[in-house]
PDB file of N, CA and C in Angstrom:
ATOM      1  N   UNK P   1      18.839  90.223  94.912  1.00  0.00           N
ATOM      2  CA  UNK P   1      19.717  91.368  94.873  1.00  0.00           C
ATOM      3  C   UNK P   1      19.032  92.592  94.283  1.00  0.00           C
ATOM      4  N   UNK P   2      18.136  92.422  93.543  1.00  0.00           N
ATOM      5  CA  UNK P   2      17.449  93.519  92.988  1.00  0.00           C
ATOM      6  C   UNK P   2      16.416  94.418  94.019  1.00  0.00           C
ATOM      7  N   UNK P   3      15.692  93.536  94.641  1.00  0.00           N
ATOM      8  CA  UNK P   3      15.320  93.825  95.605  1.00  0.00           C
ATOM      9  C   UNK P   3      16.114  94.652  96.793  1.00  0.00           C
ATOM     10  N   UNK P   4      17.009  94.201  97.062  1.00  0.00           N
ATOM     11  CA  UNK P   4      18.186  95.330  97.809  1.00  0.00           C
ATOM     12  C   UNK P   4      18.364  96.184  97.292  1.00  0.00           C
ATOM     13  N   UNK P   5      18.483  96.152  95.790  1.00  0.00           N
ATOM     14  CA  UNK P   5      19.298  97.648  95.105  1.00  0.00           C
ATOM     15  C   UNK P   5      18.229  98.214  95.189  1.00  0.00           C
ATOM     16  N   UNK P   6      16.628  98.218  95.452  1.00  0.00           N
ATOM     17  CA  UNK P   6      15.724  99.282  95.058  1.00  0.00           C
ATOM     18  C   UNK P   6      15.247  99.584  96.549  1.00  0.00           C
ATOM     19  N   UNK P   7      15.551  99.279  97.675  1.00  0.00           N
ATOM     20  CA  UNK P   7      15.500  99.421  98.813  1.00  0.00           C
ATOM     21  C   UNK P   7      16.828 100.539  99.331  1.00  0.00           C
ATOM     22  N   UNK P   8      17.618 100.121  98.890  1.00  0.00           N
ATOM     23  CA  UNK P   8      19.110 101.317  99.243  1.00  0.00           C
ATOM     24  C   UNK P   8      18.764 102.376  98.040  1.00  0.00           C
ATOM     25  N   UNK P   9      18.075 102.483  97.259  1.00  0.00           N
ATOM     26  CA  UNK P   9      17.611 103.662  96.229  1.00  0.00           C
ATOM     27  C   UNK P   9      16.604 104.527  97.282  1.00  0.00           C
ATOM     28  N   UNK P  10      15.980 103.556  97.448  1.00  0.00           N
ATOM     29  CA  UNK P  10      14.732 104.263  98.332  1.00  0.00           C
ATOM     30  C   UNK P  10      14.844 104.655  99.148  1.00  0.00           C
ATOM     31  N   UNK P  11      15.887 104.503 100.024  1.00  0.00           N
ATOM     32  CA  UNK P  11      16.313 104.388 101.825  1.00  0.00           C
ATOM     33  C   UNK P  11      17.103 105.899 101.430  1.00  0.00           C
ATOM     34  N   UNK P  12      18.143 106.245 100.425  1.00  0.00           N
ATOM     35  CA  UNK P  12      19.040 107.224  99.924  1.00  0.00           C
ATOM     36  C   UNK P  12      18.123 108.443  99.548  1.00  0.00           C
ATOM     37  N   UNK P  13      16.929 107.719  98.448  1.00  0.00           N
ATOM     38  CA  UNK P  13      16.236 109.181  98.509  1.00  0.00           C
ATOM     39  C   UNK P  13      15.844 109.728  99.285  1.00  0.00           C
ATOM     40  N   UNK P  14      15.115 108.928 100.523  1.00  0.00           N
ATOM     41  CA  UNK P  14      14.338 109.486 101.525  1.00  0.00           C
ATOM     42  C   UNK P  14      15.385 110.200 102.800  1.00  0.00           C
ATOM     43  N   UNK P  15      16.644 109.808 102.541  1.00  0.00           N
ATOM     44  CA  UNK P  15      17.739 110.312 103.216  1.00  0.00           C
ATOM     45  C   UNK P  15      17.842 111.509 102.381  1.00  0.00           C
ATOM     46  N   UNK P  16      18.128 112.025 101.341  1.00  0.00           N
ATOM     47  CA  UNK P  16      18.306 113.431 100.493  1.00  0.00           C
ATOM     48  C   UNK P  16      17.013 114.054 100.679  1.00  0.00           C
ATOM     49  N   UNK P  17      15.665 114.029 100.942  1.00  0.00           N
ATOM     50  CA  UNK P  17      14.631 114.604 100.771  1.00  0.00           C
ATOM     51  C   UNK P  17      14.517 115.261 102.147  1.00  0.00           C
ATOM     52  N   UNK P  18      14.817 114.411 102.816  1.00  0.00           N
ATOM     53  CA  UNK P  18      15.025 114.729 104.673  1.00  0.00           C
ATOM     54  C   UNK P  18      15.777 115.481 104.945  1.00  0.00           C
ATOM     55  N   UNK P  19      16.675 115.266 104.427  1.00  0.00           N
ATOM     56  CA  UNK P  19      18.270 116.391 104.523  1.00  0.00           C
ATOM     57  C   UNK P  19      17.776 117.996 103.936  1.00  0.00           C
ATOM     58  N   UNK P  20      17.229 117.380 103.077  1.00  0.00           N
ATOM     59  CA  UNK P  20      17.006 119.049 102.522  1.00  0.00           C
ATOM     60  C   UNK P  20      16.304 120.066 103.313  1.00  0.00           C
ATOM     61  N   UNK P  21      14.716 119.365 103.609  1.00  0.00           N
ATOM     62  CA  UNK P  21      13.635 119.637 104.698  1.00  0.00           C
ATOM     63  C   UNK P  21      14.520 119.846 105.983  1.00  0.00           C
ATOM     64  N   UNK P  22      15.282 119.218 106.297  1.00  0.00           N
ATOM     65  CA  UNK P  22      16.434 119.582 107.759  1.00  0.00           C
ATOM     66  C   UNK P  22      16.686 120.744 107.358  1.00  0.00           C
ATOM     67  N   UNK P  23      17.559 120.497 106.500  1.00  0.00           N
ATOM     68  CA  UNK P  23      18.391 122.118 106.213  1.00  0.00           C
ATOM     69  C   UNK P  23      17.459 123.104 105.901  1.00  0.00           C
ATOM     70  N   UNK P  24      16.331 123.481 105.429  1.00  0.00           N
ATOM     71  CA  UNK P  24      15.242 124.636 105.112  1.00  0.00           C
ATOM     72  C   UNK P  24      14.635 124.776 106.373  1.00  0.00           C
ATOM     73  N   UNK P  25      14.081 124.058 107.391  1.00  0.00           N
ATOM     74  CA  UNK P  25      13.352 123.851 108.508  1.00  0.00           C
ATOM     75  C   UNK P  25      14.768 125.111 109.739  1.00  0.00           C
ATOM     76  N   UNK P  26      15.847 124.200 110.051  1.00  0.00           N
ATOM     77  CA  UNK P  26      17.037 124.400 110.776  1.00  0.00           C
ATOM     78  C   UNK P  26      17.101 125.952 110.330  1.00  0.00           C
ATOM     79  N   UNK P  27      17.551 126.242 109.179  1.00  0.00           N
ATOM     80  CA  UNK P  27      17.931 127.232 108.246  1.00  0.00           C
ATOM     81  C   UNK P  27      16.709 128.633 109.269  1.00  0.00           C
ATOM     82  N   UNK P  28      15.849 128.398 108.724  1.00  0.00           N
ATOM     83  CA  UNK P  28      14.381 129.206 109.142  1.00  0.00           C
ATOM     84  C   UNK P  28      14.400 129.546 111.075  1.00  0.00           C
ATOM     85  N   UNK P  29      14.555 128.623 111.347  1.00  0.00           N
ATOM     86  CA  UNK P  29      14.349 128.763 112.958  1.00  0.00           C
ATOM     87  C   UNK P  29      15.297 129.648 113.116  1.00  0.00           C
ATOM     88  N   UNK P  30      17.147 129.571 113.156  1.00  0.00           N
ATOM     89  CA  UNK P  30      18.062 130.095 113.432  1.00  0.00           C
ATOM     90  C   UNK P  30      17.808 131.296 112.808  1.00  0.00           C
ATOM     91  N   UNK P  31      17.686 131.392 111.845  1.00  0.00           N
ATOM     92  CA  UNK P  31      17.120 132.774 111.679  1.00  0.00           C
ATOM     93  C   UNK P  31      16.339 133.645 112.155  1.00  0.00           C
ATOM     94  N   UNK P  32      15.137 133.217 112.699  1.00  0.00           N
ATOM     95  CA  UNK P  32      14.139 133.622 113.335  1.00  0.00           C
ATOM     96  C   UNK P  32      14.677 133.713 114.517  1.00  0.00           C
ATOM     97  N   UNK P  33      15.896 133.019 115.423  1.00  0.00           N
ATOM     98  CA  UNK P  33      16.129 133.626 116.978  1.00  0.00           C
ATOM     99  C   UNK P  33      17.086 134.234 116.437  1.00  0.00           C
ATOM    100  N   UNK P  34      17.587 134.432 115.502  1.00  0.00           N
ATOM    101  CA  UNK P  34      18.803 135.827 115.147  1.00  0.00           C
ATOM    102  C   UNK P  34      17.932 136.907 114.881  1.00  0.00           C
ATOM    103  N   UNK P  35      16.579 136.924 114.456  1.00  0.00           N
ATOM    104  CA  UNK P  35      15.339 138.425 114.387  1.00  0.00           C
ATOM    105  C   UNK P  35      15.322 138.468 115.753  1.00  0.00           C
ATOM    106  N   UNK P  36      14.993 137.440 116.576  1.00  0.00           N
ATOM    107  CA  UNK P  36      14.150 137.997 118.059  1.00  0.00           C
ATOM    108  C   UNK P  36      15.371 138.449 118.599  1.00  0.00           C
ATOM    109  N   UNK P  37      16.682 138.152 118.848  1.00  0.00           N
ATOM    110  CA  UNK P  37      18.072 138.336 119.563  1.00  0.00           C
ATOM    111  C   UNK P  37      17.734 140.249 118.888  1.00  0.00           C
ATOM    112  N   UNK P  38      18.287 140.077 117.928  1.00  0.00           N
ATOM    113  CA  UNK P  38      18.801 141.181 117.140  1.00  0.00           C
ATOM    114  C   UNK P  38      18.007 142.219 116.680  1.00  0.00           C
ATOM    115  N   UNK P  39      16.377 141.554 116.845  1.00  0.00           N
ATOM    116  CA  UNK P  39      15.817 142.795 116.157  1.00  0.00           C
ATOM    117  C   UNK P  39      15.566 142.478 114.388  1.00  0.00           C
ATOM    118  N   UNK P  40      14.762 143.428 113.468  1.00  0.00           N
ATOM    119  CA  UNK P  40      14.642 143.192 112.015  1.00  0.00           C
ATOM    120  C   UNK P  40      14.086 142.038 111.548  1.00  0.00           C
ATOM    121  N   UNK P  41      13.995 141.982 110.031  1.00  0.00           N
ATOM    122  CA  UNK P  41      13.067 140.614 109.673  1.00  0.00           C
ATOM    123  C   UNK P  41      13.944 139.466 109.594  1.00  0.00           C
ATOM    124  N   UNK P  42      13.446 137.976 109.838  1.00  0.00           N
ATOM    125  CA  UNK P  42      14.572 137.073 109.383  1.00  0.00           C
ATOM    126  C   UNK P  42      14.688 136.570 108.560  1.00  0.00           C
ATOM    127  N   UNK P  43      14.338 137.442 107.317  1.00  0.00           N
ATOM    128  CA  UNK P  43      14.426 137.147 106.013  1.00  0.00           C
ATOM    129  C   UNK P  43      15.724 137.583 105.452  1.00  0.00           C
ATOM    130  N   UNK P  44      16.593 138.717 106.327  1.00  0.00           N
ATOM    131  CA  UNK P  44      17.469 139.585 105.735  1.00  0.00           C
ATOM    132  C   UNK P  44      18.869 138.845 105.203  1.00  0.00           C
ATOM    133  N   UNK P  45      19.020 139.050 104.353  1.00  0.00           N
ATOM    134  CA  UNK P  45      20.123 138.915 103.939  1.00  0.00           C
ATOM    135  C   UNK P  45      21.453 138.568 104.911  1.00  0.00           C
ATOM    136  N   UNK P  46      21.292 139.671 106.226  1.00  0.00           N
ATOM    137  CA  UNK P  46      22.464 139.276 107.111  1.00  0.00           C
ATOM    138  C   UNK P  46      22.744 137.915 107.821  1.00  0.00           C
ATOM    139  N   UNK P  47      21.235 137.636 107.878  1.00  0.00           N
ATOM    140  CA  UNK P  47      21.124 136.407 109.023  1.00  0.00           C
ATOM    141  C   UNK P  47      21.509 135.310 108.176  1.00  0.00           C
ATOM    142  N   UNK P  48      20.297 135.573 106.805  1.00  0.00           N
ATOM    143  CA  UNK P  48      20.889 134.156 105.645  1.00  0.00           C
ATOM    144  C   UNK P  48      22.359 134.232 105.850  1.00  0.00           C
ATOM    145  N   UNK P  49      23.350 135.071 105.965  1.00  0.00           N
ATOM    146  CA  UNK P  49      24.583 134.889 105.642  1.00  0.00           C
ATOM    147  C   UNK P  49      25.601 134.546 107.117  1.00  0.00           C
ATOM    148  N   UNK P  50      24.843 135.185 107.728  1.00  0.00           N
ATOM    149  CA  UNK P  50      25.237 134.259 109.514  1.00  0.00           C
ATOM    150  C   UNK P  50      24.864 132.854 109.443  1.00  0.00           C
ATOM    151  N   UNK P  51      23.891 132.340 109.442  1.00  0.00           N
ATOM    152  CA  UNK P  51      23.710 130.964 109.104  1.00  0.00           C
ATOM    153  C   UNK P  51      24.644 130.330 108.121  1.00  0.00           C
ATOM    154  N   UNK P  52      24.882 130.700 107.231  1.00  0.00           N
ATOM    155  CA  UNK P  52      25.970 130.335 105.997  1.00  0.00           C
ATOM    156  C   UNK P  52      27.487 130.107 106.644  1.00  0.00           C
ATOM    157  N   UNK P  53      27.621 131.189 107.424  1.00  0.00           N
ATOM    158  CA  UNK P  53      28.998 131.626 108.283  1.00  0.00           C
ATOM    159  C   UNK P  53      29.301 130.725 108.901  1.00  0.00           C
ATOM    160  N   UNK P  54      28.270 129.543 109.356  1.00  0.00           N
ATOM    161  CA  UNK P  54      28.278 128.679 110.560  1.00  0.00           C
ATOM    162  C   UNK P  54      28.654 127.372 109.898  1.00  0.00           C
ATOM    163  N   UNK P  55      28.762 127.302 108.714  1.00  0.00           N
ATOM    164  CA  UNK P  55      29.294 126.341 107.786  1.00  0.00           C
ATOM    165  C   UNK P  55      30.814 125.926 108.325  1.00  0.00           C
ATOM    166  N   UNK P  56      31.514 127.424 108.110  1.00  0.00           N
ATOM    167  CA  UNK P  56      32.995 127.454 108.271  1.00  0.00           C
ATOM    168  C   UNK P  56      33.954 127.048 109.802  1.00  0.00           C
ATOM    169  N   UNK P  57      34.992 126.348 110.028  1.00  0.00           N
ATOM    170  CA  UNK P  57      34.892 126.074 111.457  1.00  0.00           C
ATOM    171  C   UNK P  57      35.548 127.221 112.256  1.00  0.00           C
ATOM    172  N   UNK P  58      35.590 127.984 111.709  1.00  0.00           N
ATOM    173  CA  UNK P  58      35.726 129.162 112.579  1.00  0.00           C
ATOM    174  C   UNK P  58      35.125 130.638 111.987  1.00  0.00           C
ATOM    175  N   UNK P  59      33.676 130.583 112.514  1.00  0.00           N
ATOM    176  CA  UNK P  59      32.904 131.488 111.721  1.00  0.00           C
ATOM    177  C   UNK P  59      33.442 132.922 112.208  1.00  0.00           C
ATOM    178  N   UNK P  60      32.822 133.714 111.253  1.00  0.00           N
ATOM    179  CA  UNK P  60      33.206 135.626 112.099  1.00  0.00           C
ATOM    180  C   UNK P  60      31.807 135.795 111.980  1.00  0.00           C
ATOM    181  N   UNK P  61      31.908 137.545 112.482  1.00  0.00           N
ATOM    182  CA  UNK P  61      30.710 138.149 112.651  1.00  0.00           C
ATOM    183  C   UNK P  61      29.670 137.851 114.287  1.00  0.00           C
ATOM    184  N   UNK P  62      29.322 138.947 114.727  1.00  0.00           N
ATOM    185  CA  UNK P  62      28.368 138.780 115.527  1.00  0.00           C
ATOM    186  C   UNK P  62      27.282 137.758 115.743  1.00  0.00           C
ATOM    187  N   UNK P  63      26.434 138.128 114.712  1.00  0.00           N
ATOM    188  CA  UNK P  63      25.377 136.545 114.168  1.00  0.00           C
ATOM    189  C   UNK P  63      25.789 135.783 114.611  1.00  0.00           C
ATOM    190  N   UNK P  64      27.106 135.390 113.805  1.00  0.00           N
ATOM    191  CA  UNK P  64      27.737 133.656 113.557  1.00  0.00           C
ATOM    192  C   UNK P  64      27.945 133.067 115.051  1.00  0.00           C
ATOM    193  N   UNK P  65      28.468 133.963 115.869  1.00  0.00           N
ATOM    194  CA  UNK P  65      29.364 134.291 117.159  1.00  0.00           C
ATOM    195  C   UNK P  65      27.930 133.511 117.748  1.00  0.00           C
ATOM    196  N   UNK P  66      27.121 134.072 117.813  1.00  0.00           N
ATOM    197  CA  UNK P  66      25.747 134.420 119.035  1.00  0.00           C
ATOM    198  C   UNK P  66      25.392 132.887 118.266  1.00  0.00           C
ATOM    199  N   UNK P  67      25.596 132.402 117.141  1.00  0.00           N
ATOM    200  CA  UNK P  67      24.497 130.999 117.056  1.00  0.00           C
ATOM    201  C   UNK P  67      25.493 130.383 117.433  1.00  0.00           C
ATOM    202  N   UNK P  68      27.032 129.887 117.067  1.00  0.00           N
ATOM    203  CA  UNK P  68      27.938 128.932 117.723  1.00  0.00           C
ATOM    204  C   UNK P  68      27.833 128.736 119.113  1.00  0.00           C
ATOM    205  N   UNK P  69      27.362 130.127 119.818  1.00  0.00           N
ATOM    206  CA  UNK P  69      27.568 129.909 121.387  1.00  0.00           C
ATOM    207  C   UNK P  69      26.305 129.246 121.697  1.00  0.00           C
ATOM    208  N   UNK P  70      24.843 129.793 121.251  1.00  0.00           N
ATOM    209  CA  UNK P  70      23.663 129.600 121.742  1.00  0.00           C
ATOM    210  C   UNK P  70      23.155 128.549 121.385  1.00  0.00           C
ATOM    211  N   UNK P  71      23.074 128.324 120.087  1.00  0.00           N
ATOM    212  CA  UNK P  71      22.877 126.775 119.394  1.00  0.00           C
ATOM    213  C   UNK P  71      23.535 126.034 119.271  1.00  0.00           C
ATOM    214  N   UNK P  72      24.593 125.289 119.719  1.00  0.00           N
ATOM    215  CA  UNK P  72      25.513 124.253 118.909  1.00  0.00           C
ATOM    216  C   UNK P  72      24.962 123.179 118.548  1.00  0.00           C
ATOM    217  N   UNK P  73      23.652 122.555 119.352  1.00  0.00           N
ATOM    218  CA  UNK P  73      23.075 120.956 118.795  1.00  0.00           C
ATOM    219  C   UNK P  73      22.599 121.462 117.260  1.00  0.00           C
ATOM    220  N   UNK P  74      21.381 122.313 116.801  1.00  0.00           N
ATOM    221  CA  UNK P  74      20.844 122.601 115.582  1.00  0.00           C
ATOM    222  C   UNK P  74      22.284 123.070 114.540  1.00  0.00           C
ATOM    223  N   UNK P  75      23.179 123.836 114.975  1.00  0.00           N
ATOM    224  CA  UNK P  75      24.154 123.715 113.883  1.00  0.00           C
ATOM    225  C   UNK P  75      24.859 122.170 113.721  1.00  0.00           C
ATOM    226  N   UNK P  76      24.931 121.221 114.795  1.00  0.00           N
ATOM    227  CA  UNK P  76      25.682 120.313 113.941  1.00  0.00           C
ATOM    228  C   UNK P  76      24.256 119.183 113.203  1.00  0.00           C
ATOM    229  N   UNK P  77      23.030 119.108 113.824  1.00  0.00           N
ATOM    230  CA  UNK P  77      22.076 118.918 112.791  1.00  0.00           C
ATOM    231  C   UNK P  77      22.462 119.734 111.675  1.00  0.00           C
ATOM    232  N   UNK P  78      22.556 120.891 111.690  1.00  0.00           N
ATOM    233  CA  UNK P  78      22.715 121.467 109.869  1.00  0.00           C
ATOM    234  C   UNK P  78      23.995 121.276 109.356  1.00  0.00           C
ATOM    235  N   UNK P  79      25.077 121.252 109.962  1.00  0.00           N
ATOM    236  CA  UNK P  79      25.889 120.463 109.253  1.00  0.00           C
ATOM    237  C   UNK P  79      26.204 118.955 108.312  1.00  0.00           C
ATOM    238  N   UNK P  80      25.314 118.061 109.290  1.00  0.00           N
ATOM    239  CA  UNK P  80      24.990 116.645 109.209  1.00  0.00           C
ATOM    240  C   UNK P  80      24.086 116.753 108.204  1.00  0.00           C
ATOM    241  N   UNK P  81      23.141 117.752 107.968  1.00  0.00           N
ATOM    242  CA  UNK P  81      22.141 117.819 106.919  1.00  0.00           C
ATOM    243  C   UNK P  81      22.709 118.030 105.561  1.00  0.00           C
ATOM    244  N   UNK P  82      23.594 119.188 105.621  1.00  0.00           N
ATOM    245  CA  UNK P  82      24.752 119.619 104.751  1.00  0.00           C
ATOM    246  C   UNK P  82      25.425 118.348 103.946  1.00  0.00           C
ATOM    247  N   UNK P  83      26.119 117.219 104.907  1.00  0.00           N
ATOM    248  CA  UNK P  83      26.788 116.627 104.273  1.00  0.00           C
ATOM    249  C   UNK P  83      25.944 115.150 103.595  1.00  0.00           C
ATOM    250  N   UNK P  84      25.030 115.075 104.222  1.00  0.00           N
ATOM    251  CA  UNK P  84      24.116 114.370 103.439  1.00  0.00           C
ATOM    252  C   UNK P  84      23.400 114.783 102.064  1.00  0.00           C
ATOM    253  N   UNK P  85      23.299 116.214 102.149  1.00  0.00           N
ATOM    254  CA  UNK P  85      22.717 116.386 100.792  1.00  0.00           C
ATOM    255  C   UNK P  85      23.618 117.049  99.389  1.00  0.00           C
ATOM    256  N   UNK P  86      25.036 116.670  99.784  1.00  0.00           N
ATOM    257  CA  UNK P  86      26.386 116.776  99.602  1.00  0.00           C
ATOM    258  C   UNK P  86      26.308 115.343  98.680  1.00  0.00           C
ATOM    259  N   UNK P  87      26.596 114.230  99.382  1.00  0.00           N
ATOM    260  CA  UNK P  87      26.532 112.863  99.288  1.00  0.00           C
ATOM    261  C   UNK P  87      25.861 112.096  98.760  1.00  0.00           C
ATOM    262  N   UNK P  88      24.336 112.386  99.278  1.00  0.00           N
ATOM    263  CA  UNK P  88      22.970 111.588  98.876  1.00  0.00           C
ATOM    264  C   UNK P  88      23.444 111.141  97.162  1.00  0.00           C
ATOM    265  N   UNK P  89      23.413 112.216  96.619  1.00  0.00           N
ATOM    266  CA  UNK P  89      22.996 112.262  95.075  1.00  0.00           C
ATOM    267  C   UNK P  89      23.832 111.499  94.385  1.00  0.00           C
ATOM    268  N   UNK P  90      25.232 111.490  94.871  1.00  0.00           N
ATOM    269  CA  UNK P  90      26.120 110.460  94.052  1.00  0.00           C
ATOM    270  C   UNK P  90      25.647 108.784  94.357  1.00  0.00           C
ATOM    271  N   UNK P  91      25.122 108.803  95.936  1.00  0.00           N
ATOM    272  CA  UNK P  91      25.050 107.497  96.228  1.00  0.00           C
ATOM    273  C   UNK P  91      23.512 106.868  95.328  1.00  0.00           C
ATOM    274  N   UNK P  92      22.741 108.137  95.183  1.00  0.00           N
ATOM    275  CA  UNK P  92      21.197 107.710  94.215  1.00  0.00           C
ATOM    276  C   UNK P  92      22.004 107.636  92.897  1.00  0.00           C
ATOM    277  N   UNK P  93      22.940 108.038  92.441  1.00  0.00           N
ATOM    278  CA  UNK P  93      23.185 107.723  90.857  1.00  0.00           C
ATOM    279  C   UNK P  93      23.875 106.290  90.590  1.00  0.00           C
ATOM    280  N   UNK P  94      25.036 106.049  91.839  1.00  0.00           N
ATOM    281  CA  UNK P  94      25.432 104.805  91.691  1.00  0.00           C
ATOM    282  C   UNK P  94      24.061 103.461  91.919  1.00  0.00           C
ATOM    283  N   UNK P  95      22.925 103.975  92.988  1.00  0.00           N
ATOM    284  CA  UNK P  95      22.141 102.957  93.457  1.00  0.00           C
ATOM    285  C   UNK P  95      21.704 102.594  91.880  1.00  0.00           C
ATOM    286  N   UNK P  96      20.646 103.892  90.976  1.00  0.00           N
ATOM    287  CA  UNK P  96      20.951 103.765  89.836  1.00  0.00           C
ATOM    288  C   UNK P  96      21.361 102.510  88.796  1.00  0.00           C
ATOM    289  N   UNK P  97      22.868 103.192  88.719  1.00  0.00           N
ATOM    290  CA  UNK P  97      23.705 102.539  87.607  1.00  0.00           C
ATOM    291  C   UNK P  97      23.908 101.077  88.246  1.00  0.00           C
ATOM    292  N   UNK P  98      23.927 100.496  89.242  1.00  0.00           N
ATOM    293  CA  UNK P  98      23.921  99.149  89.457  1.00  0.00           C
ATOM    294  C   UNK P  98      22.805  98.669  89.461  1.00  0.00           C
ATOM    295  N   UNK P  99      21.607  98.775  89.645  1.00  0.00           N
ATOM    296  CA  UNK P  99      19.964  98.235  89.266  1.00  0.00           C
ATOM    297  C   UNK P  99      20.065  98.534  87.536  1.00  0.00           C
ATOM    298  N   UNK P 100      20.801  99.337  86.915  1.00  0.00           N
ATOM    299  CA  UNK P 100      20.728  99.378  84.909  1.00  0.00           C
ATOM    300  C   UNK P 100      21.663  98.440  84.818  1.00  0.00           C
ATOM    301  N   UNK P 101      22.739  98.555  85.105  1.00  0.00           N
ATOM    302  CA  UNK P 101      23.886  97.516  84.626  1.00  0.00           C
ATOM    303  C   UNK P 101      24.411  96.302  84.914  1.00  0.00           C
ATOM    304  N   UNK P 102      23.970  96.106  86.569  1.00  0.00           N
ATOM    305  CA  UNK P 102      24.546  95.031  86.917  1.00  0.00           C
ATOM    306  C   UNK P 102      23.252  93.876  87.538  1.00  0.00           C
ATOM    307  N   UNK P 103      22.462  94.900  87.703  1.00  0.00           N
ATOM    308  CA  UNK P 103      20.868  93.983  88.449  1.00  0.00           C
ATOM    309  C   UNK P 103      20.351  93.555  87.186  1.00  0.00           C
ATOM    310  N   UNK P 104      20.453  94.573  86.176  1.00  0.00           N
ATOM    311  CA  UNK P 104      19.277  94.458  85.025  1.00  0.00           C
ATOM    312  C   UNK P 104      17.676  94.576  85.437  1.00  0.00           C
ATOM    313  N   UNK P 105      17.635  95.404  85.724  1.00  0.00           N
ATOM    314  CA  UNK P 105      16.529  95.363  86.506  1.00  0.00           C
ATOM    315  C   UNK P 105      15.318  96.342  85.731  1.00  0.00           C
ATOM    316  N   UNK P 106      16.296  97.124  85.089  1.00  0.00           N
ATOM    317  CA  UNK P 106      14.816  98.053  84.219  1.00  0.00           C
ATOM    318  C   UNK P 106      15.917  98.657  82.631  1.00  0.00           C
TER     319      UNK P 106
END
């Protein structure tokens, strides 16, 4: 059993580390075809916040508008990324507290 608990630790981190790299990777691109669409750098503030917009299930704004229609597979990757790195961390604290308390394991 110990052996399991440090395998679902490991399997969880590498699920939160991935998620994150999703979401920074995802994050960057959509931005970058909201510069080439729109014009300006895709560093700006607007786009970070169009991307953000796309969180909500019924985003506003132009941006938001133009990635819901043009992208929908990479937004629900960043959603899915979202809720994993939402999640991950409680499930690494419980993997955790059952390898201290109940495995005895360290």
């Amino acid at each position: 059993m110990v052996l399991a608990g440090w395998i679902v630790l490991g399997m969880t981190g590498f699920a939160f580390v991935l998620a994150a790299q999703m979401r920074m990777l995802i994050s960057v691109s959509l931005r970058r075809a909201l510069a080439e669409k729109f014009g300006g750098d895709y560093r700006s503030a607007d786009y970070r916040a169009a991307v953000a917009e796309t969180a909500k299930p019924a985003p506003e704004g132009v941006y938001a508008a133009y990635l819901v229609e043009t992208y929908p597979q990479p937004l629900s990757h960043l959603r899915l990324a979202r809720r994993v790195t939402y999640t991950a961390p409680m499930a690494i604290l419980l993997s955790l507290a059952y390898l201290r308390f109940v495995a005895k394991a360290f």
